[in-house]
Short mmCIF file of C-alpha atoms in Angstrom, two decimals:
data_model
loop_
_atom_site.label_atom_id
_atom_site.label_comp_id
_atom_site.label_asym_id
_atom_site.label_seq_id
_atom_site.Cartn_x
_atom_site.Cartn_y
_atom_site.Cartn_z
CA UNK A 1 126.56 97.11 93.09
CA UNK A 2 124.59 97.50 96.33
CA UNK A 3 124.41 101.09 97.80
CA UNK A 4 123.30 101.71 101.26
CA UNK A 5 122.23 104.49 103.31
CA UNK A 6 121.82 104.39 107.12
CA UNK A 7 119.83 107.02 109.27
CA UNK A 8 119.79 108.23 112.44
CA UNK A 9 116.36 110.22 112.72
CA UNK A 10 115.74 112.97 115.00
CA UNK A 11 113.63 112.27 118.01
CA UNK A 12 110.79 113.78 116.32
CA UNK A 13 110.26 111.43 113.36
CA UNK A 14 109.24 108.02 113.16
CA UNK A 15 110.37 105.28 111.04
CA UNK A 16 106.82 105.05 110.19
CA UNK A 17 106.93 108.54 108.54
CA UNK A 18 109.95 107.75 107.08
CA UNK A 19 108.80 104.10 105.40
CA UNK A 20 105.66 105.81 103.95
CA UNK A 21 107.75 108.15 101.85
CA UNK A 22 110.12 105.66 101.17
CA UNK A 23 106.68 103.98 99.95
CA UNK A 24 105.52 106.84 97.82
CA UNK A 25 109.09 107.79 96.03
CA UNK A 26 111.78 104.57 96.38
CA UNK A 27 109.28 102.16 95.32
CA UNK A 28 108.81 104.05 92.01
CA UNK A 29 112.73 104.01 91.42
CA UNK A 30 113.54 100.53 89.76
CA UNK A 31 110.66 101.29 87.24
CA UNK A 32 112.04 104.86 86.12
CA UNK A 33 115.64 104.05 86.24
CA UNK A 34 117.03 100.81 84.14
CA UNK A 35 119.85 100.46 85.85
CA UNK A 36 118.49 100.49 89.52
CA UNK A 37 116.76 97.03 89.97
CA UNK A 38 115.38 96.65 93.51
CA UNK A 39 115.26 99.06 96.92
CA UNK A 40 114.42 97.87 100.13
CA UNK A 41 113.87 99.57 103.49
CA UNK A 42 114.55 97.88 106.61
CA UNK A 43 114.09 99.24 110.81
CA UNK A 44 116.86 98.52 113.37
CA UNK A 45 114.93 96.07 115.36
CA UNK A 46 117.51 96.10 118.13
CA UNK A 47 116.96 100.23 120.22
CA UNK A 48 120.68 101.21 121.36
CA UNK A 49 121.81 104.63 121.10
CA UNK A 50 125.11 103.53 118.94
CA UNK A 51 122.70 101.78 116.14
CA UNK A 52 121.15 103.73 113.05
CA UNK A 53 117.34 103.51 113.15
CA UNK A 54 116.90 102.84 109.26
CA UNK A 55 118.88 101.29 105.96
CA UNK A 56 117.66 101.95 102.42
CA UNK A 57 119.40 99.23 100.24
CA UNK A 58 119.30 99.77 96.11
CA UNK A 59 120.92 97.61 93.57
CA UNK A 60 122.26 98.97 90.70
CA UNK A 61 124.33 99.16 87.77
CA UNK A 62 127.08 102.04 88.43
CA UNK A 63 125.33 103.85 85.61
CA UNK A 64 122.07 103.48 87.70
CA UNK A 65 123.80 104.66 90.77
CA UNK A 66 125.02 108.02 89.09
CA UNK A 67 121.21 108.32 87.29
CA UNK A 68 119.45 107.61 90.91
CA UNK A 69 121.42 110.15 92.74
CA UNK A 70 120.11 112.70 90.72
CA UNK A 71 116.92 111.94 90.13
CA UNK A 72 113.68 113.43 91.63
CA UNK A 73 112.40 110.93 93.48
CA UNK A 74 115.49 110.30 95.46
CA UNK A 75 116.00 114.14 95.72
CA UNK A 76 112.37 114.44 97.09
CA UNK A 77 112.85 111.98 99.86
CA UNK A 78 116.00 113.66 100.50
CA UNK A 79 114.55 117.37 100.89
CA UNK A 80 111.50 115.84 102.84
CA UNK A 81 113.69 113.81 105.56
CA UNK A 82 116.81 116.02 105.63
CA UNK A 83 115.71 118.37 108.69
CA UNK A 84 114.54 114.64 110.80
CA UNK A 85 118.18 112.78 110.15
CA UNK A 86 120.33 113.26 112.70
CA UNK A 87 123.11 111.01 111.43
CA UNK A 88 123.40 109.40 107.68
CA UNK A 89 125.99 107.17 106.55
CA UNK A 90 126.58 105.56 103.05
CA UNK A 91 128.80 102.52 101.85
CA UNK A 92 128.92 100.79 98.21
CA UNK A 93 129.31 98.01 97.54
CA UNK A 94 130.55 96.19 94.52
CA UNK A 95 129.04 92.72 93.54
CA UNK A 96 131.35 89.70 92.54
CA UNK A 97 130.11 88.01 89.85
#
């Protein structure tokens, strides 16, 4: 499966903050969690107040899904980034085999 999270971030954050803590916690994911088996971060490269400013991709088993929401990493990028978001958004995705 492939689940992603969109942000909106707060005026007062950059997606520069936000990519090198992505850097220093997602990164470390796919090696501490066997089911999770890639993350990417991408920027909106298009600035229009109607488009989310970041997507975090990771592809995982379901198993890894429940085992990454939980775990520290993700919950340290999500204590550190919580007061700059002003808008996320999730979706999952299943992959056909």
């Amino acid at each position: 499966m492939k689940h992603f999270v969109l942000f909106k971030l707060e005026a007062d954050y950059s997606a520069d903050c936000m990519q090198e803590l992505f850097n220093c916690t997602y990164t470390k994911i796919p090696a501490e969690i066997d089911g999770v088996t890639h993350v990417e971060f991408h920027r909106n490269i298009i600035c229009r107040d109607c488009n989310m400013d970041i997507m975090i991709i990771v592809s995982c088993s379901e198993e890894g899904f429940y085992q990454y929401l939980v775990h520290p990493l993700h919950k340290q990028f999500a204590e550190e980034t919580k007061d700059h978001i002003a808008l996320r958004v999730s979706f999952d995705l299943a992959e056909e085999v």
